[in-house]
Structures are given as C-alpha cells and as structure tokens.
PDB file of C-alpha atoms and ligand atoms in Angstrom:
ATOM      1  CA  UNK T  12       8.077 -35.586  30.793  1.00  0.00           C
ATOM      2  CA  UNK T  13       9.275 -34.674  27.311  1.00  0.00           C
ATOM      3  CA  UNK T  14       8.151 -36.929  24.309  1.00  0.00           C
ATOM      4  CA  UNK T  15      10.501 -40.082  23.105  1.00  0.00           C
ATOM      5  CA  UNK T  16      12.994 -38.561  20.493  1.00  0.00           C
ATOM      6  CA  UNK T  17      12.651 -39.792  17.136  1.00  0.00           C
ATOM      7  CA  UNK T  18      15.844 -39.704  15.275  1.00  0.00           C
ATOM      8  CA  UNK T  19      14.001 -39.948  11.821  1.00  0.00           C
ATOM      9  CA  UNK T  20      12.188 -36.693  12.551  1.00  0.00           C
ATOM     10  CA  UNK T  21      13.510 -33.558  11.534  1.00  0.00           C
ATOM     11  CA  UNK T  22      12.233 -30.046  12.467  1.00  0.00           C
ATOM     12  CA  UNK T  23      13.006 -26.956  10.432  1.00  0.00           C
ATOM     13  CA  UNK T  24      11.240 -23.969  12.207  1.00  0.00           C
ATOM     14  CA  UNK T  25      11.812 -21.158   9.372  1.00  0.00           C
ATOM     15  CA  UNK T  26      11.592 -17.061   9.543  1.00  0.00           C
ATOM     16  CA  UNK T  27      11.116 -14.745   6.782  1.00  0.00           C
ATOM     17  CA  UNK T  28      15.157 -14.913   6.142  1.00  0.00           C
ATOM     18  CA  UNK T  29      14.666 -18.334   4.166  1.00  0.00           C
ATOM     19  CA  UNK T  30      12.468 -16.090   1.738  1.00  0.00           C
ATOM     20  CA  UNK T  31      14.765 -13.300   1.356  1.00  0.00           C
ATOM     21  CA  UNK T  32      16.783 -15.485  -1.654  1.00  0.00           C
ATOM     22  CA  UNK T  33      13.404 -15.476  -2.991  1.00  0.00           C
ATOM     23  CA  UNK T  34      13.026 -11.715  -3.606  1.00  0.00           C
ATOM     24  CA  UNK T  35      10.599 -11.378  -0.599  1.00  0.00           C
ATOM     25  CA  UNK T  36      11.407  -8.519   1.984  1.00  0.00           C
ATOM     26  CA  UNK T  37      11.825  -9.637   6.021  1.00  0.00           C
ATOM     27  CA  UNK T  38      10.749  -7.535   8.784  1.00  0.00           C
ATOM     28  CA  UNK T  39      13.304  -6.012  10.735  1.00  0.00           C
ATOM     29  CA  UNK T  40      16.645  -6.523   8.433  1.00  0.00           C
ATOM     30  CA  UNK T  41      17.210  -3.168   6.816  1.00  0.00           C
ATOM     31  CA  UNK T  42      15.253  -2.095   4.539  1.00  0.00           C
ATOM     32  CA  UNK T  43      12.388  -4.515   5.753  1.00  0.00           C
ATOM     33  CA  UNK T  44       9.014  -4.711   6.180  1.00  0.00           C
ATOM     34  CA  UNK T  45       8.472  -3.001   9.702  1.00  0.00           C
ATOM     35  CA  UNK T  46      10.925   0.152   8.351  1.00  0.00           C
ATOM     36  CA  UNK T  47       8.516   0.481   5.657  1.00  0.00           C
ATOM     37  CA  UNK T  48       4.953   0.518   7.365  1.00  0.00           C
ATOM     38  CA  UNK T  49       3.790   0.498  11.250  1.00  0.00           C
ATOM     39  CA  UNK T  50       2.864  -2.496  12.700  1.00  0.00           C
ATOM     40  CA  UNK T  51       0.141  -0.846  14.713  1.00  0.00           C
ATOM     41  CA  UNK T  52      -1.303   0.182  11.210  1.00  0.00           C
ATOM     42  CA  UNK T  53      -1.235  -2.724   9.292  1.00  0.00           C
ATOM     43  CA  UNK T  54      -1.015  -5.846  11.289  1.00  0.00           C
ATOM     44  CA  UNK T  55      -2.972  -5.986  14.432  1.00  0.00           C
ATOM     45  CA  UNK T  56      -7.127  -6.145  15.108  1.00  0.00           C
ATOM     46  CA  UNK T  57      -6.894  -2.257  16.202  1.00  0.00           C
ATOM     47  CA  UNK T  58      -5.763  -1.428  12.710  1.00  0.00           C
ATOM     48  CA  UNK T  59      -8.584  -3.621  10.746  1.00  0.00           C
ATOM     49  CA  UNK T  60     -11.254  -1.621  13.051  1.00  0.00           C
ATOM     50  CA  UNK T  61      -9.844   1.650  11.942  1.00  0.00           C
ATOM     51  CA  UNK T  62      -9.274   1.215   8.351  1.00  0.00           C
ATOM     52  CA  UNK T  63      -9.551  -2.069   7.037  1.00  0.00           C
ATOM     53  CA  UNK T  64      -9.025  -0.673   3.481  1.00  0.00           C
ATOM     54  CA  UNK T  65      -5.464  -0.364   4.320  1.00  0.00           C
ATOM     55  CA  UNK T  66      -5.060  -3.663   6.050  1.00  0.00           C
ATOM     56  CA  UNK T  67      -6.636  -4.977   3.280  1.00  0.00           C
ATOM     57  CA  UNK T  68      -4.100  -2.984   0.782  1.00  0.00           C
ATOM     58  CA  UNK T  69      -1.118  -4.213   2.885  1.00  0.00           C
ATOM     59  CA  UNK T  70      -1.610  -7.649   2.178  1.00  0.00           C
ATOM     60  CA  UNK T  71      -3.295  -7.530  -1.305  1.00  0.00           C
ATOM     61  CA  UNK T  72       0.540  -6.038  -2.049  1.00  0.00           C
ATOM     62  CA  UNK T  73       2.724  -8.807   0.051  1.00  0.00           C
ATOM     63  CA  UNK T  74       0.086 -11.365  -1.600  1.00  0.00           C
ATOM     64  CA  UNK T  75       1.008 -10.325  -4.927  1.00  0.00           C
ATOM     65  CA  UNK T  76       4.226 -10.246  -4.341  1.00  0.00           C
ATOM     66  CA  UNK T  77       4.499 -13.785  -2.087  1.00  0.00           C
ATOM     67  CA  UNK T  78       2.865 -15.679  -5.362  1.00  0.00           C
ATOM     68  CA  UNK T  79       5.357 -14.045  -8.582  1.00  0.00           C
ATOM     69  CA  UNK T  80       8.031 -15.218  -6.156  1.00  0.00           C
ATOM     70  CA  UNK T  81       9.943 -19.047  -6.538  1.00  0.00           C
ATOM     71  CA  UNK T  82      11.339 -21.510  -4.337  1.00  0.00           C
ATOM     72  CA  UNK T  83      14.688 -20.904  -3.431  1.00  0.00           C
ATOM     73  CA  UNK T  84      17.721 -24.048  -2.759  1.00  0.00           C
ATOM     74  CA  UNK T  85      16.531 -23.838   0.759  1.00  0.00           C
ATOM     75  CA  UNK T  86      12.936 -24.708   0.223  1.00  0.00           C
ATOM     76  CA  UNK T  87      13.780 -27.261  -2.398  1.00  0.00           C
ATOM     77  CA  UNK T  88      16.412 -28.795  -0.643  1.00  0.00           C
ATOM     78  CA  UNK T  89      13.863 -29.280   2.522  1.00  0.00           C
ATOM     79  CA  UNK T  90      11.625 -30.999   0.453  1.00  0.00           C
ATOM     80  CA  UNK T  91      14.415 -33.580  -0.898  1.00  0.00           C
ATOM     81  CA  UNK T  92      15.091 -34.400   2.832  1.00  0.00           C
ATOM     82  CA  UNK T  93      11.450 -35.879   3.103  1.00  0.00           C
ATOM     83  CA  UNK T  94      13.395 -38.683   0.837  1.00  0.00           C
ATOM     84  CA  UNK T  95      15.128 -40.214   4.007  1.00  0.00           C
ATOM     85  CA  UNK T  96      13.390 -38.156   7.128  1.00  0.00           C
ATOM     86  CA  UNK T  97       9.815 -37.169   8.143  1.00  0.00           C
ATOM     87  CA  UNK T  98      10.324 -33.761   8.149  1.00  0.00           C
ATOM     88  CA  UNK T  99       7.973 -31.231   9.740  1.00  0.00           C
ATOM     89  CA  UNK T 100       8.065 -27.721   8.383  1.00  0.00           C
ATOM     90  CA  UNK T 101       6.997 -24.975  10.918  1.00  0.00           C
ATOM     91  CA  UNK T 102       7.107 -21.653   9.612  1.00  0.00           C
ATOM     92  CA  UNK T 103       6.047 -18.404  11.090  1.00  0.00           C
ATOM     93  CA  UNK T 104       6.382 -17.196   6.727  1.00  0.00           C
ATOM     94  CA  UNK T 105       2.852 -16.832   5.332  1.00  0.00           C
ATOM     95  CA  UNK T 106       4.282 -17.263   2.010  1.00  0.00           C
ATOM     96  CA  UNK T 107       4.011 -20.412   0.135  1.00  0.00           C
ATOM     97  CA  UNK T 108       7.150 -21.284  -0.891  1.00  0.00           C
ATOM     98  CA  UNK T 109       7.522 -23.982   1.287  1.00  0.00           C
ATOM     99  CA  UNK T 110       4.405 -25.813  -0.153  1.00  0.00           C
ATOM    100  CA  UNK T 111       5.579 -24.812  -3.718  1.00  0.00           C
ATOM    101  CA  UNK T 112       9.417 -26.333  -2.969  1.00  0.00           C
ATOM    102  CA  UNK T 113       7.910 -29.451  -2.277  1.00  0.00           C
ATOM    103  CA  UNK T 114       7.598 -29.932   1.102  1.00  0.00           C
ATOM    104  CA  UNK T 115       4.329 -31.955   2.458  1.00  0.00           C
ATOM    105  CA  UNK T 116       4.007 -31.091   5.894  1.00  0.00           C
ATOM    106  CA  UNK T 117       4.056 -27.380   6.334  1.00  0.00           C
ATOM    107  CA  UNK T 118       2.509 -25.949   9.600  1.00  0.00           C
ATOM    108  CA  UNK T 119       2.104 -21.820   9.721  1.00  0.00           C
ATOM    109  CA  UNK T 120       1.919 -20.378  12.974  1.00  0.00           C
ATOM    110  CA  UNK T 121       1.374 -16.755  12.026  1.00  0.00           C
ATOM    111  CA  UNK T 122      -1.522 -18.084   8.744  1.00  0.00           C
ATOM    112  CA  UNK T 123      -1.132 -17.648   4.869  1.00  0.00           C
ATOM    113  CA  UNK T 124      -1.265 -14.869   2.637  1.00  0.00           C
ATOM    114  CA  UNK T 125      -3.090 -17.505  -0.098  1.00  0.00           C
ATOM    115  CA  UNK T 126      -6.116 -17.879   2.627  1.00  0.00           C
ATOM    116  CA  UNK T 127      -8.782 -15.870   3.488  1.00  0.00           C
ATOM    117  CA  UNK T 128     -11.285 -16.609   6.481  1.00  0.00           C
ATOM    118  CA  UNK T 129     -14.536 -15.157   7.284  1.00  0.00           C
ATOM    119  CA  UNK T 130     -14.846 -12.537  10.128  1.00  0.00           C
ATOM    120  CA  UNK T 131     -17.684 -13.782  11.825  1.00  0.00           C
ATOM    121  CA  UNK T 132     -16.595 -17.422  12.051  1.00  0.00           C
ATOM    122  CA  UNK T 133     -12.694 -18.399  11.873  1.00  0.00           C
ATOM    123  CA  UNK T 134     -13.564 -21.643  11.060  1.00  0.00           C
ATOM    124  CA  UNK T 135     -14.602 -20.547   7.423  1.00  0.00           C
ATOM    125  CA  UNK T 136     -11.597 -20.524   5.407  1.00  0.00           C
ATOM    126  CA  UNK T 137     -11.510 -19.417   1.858  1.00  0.00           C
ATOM    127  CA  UNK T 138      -8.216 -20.145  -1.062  1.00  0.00           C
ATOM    128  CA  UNK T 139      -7.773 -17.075  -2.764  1.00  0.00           C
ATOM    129  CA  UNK T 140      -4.297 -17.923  -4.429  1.00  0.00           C
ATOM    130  CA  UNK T 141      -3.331 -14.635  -5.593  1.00  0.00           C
ATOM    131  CA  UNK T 142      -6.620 -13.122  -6.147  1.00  0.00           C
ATOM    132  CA  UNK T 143      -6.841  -9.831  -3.432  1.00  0.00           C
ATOM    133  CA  UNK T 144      -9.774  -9.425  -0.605  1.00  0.00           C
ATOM    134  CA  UNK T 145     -11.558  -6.763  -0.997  1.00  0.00           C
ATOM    135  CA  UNK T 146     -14.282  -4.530   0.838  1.00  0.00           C
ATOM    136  CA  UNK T 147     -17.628  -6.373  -0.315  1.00  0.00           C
ATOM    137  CA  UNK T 148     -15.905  -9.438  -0.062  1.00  0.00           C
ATOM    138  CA  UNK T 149     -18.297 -12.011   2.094  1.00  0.00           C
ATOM    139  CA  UNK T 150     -18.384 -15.359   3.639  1.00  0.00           C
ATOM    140  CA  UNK T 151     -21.398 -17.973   3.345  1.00  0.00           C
ATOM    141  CA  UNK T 152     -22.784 -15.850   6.179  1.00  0.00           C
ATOM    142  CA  UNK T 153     -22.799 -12.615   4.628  1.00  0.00           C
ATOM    143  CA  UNK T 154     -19.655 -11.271   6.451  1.00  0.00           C
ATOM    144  CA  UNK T 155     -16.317  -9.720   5.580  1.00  0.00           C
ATOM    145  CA  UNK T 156     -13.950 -11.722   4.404  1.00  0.00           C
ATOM    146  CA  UNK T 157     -10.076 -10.860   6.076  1.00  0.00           C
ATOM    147  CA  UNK T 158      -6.626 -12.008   5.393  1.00  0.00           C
ATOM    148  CA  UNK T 159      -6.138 -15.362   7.610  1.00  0.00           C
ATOM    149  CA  UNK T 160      -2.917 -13.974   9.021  1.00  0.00           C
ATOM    150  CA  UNK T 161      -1.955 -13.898  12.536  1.00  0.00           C
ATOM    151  CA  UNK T 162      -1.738  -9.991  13.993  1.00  0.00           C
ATOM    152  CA  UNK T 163      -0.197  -8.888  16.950  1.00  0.00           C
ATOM    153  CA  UNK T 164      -2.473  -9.253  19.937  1.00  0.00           C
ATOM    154  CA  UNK T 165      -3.867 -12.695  18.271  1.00  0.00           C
ATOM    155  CA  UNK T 166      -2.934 -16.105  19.435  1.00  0.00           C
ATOM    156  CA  UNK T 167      -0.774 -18.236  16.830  1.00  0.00           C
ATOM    157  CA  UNK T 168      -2.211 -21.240  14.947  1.00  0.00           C
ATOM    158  CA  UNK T 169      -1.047 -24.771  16.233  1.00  0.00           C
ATOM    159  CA  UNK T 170       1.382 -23.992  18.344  1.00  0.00           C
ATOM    160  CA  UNK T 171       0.657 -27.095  20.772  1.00  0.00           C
ATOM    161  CA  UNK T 172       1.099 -29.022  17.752  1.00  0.00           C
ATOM    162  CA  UNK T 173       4.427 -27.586  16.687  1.00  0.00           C
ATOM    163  CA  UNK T 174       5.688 -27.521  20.177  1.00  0.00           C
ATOM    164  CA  UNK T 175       4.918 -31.726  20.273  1.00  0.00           C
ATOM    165  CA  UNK T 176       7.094 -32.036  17.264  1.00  0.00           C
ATOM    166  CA  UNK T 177      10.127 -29.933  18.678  1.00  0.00           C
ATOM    167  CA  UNK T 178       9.569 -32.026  21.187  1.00  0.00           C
ATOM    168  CA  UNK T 179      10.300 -35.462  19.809  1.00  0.00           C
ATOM    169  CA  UNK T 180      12.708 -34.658  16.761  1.00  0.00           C
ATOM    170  CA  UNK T 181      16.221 -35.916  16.218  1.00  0.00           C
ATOM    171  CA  UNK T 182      16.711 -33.152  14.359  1.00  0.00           C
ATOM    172  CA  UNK T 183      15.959 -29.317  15.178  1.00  0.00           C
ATOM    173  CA  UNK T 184      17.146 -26.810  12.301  1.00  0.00           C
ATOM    174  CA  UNK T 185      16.444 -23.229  12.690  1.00  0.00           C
ATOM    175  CA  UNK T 186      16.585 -21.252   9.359  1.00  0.00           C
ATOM    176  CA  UNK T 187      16.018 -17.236   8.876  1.00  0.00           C
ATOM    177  CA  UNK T 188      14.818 -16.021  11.788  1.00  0.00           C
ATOM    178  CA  UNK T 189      15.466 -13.106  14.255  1.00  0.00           C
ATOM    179  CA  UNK T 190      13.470 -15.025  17.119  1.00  0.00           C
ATOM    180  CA  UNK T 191      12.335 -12.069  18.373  1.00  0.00           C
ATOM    181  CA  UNK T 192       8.398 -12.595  18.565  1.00  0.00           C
ATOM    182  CA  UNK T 193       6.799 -15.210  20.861  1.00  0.00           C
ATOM    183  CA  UNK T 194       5.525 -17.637  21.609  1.00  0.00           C
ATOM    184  CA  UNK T 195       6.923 -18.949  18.494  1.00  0.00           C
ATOM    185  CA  UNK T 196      10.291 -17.744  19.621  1.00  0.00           C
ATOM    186  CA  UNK T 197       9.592 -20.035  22.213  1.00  0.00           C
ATOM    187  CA  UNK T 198       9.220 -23.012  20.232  1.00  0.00           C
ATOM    188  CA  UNK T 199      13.088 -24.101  20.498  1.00  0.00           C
ATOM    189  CA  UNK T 200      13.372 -24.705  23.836  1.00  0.00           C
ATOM    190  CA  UNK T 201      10.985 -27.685  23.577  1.00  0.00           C
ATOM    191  CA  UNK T 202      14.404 -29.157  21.884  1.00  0.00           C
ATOM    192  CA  UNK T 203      15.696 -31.741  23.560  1.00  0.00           C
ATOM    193  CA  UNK T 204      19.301 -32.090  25.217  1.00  0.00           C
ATOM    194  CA  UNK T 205      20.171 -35.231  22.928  1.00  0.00           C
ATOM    195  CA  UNK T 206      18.865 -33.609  19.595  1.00  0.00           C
ATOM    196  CA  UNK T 207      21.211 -32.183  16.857  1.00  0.00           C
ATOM    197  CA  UNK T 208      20.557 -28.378  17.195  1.00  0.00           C
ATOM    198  CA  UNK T 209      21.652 -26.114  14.393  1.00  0.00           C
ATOM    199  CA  UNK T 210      20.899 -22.366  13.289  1.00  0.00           C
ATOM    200  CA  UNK T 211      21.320 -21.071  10.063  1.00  0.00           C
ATOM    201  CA  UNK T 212      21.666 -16.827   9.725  1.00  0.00           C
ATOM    202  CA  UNK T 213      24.203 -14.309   8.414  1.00  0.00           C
ATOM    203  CA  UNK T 214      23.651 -12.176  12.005  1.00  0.00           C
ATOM    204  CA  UNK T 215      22.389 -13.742  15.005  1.00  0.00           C
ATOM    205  CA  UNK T 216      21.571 -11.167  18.159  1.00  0.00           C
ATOM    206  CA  UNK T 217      22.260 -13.794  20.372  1.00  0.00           C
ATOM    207  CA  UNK T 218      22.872 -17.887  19.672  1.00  0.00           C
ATOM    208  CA  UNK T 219      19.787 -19.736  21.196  1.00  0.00           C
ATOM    209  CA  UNK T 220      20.830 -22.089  24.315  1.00  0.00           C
ATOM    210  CA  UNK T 221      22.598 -25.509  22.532  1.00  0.00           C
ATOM    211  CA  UNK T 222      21.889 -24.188  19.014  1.00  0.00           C
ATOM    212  CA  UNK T 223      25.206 -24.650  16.547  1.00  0.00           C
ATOM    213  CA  UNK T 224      25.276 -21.054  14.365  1.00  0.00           C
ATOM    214  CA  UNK T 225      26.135 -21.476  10.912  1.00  0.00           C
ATOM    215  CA  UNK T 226      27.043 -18.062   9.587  1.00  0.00           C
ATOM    216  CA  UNK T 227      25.532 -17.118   6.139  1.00  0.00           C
ATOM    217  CA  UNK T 228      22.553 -17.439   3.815  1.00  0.00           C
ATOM    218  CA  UNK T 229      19.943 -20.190   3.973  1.00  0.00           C
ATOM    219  CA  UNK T 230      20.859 -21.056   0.282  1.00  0.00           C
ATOM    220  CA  UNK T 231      24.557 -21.403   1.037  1.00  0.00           C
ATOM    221  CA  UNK T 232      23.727 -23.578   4.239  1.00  0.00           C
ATOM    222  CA  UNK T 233      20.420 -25.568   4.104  1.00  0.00           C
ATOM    223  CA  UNK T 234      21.613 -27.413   0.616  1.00  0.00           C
ATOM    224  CA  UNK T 235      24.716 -28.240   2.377  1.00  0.00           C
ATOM    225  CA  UNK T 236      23.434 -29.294   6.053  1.00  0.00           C
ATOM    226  CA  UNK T 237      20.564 -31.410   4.157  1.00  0.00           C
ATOM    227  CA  UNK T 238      23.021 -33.165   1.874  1.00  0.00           C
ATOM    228  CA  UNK T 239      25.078 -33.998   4.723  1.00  0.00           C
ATOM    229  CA  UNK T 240      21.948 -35.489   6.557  1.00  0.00           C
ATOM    230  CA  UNK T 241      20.859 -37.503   3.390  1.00  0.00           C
ATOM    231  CA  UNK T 242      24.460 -39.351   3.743  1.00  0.00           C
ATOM    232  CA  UNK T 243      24.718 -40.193   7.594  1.00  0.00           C
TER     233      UNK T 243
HETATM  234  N1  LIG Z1507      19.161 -16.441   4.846  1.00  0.00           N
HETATM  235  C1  LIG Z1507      18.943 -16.739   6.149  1.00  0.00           C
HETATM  236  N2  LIG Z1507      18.576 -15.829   7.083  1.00  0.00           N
HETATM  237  C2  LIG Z1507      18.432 -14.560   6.652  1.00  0.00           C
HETATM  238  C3  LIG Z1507      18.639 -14.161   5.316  1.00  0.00           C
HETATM  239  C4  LIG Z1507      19.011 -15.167   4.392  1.00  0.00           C
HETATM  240  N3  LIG Z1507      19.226 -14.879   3.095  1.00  0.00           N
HETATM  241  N4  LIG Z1507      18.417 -12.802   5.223  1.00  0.00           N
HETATM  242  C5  LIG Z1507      18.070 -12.402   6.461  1.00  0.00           C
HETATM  243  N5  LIG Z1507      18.095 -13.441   7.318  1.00  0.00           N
HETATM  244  C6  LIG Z1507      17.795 -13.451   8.748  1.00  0.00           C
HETATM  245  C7  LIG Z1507      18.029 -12.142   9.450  1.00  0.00           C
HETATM  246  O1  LIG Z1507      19.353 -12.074   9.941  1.00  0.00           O
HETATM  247  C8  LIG Z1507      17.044 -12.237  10.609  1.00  0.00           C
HETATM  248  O2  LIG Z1507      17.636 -12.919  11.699  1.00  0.00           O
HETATM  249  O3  LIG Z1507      16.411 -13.709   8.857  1.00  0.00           O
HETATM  250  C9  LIG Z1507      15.923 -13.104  10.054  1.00  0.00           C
HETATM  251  C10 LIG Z1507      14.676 -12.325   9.722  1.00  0.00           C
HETATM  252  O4  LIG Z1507      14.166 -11.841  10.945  1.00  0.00           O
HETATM  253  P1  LIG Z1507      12.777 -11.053  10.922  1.00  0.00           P
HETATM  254  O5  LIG Z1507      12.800 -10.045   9.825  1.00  0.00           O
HETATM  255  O6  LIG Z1507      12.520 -10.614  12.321  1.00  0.00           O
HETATM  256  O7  LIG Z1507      11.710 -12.154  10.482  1.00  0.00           O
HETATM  257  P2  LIG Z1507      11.049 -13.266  11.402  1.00  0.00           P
HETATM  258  O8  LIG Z1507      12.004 -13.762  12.425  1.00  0.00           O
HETATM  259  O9  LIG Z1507      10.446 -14.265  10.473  1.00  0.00           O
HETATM  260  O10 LIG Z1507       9.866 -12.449  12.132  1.00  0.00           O
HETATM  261  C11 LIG Z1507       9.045 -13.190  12.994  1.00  0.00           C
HETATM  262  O11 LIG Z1507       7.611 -11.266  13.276  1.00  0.00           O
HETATM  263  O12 LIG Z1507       6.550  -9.464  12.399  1.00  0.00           O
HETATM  264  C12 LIG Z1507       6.380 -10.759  12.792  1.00  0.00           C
HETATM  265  O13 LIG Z1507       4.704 -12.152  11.990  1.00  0.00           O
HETATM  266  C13 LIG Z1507       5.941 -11.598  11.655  1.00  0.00           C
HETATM  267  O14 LIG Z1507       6.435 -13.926  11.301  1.00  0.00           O
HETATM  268  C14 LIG Z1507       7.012 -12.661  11.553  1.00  0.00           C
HETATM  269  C15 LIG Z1507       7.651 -12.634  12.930  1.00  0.00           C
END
C-alpha cells in the first residue's frame, strides 16, 4: 500500500553530475573519480584496514576540494522551490553544496565529506568543515576518528526515510546521476504512477521506467524545470 501522494512535495534525488558545474569531478564520466583511483583502495572498510593513511589522504583531498567549491544554478534554484513546495533533497553527493545553495532539507545517503564519526561508536559524529582527519585523530572514547562516508560493502544512511518520501511526492526529479549503485538506484521506483517523473542528464545509459529525460546540464535544466513549477 503506497503512501497518499502529496502534490506539494517535491523530490530531487541528485548524483555527483549536479556538482560537476561546480568544478567537482564525478565518478565514472571521463576523466572521473573511479579512472583516477581504485575503489577497492580508497573507498571500502578493506581499504581503511590496510592503509588508512591513504583513505584518509583520499578524502582530506575531495574535502578540500568539496569546500573552495560554490553552489551552482541547480542548487540555488532547488532552494528557491522551497518558496512554493516542501522539497526534500536526497543526495547520494557528500558535498555540501546543497546545504550551502540554500536548501533546508538535505538527506545524504552515502554521508558528508564535512563530518567525521568515531570508529568505535557511529553514533559519535564530529563537524570538521574543511579541516582534514588525521592519524591521532580521536573520539571522546579515545578512538580513531574516520571520514563519515558511506564505502562499498556499508549500508546507506536513511534510506527507509528517503524511500517514504519518493513514496508520497507529487513531484520526483532526478538530477546527475548514472544510477548505477544501489540501493539508492533503487530509490525511484518507490515513484508513484500518478507523480510527475523527470530526469535531468546530458547521457543517460538507459531512461528509468516513466522517467521524462531532459537532455543536457543540470544548470541548463533545473533553473528552467523549477521556474516552470513555481508558475503552475
Ligand atoms: N549535469 C547533470 N548531469 C551530469 C553533468 C552535469 N553537468 N555532468 C555529468 N552528469 C551525469 C553523468 O552523465 C552521469 O550520468 O551525472 C552522472 C554522474 O554519474 P556518476 O559519476 O556515476 O555519479 P553518481 O551517480 O552520483 O554515483 C553514485 O557511486 O561511487 C559511488 O558513492 C559514489 O555516490 C556515488 C555513487
């Protein structure tokens, strides 16, 4: 029994493509993040046993680089629809851009590059802005500190959450993603039939079920589709 549909709620589940405007790198566009490094080296619990120095490296770097970067249209633009729409951001970014465009209600479901969490309890979250973790670096119980980022092999934050909210909006817009890791992936077929389903990316591998592709850039579309919404 899927939840009633709210047509004042809009869902924008985002990908590292809305970021790209923004000067941040994706994954698996050219040039991206997984031609540059190894998954299996950087991003999973396998690699932080082995050499957490370079785990640790990997993110100080994208860190760095996720805080000197701005808000693009897209972000901004999300934010403005808050003026007419509850609008729930679900990102699998672990940037902050979102949170810096504006928007209010932001949930991550792979973490965030600005948090750190302990290792021995994953309740203890730390901010860290743009400061880097380093070896040495302890929780309030004397243990190492680790980026609060989702790696392969881990299970994704809130996605019961972010599936209820699929679930029940008017409104489903995808923007800058490849879909190709679940469950988040999964996330749009919790749409419903009656809902207004768009997609926004230059190259799609394959349209998702009863989504509308827009061809291009998120900051040629999402100013445009968001506009469009503010005047129905
Ligand atoms: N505007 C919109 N979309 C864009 C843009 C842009 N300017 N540039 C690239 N894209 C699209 C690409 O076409 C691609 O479909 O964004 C998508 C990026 O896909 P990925 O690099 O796979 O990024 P993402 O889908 O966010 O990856 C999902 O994989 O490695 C894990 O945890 C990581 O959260 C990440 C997850």
């Amino acid at each position: 029994m899927s939840d009633p549909i709210d047509h004042n709620k809009v869902v924008v589940l985002t990908g590292a493509g809305i970021s790209a405007e923004s000067g941040l790198p994706t994954f698996r566009d050219m040039g991206g993040l997984w031609e540059q490094y190894e998954i299996t080296e950087v991003a999973s619990p396998q690699a932080w046993e082995a050499n957490p120095q370079l785990v640790l490296d990997f993110y100080n770097e994208r860190r760095t680089k996720a805080v000197a970067a701005l808000p693009n249209a897209a972000h901004q633009a999300l934010a403005e629809l808050e003026s007419r729409y509850e609008v729930v951001v679900i990102t699998q970014n672990v940037d902050d851009l979102h949170e810096r465009g504006g928007s209010t209600n932001v949930i991550h479901v792979h973490g965030e590059l600005v948090k750190a969490r302990s290792t021995a309890d994953a309740s203890l979250l730390y901010e860290m802005g743009g400061k880097e973790i380093q070896l040495g670096d302890l929780c309030e119980q004397g243990a190492q500190l680790r980026p609060h980022i989702v790696w392969f092999g881990e299970a994704i934050h809130n996605f019961d959450v972010a599936a209820r909210h699929v679930s029940s909006a008017g409104k489903v817009l995808v923007v800058g993603t490849s879909l190709s890791v679940y469950p988040a992936a999964g996330l749009l077929t919790k749409a419903q039939a009656s809902a207004e389903k768009l997609i926004v990316s230059p190259d799609l591998e394959s349209e998702p079920v009863a989504f509308h592709w827009i061809k291009g850039t998120a900051v040629e579309h999402v100013p445009q589709i968001v506009n469009r919404w503010l005047e129905e």
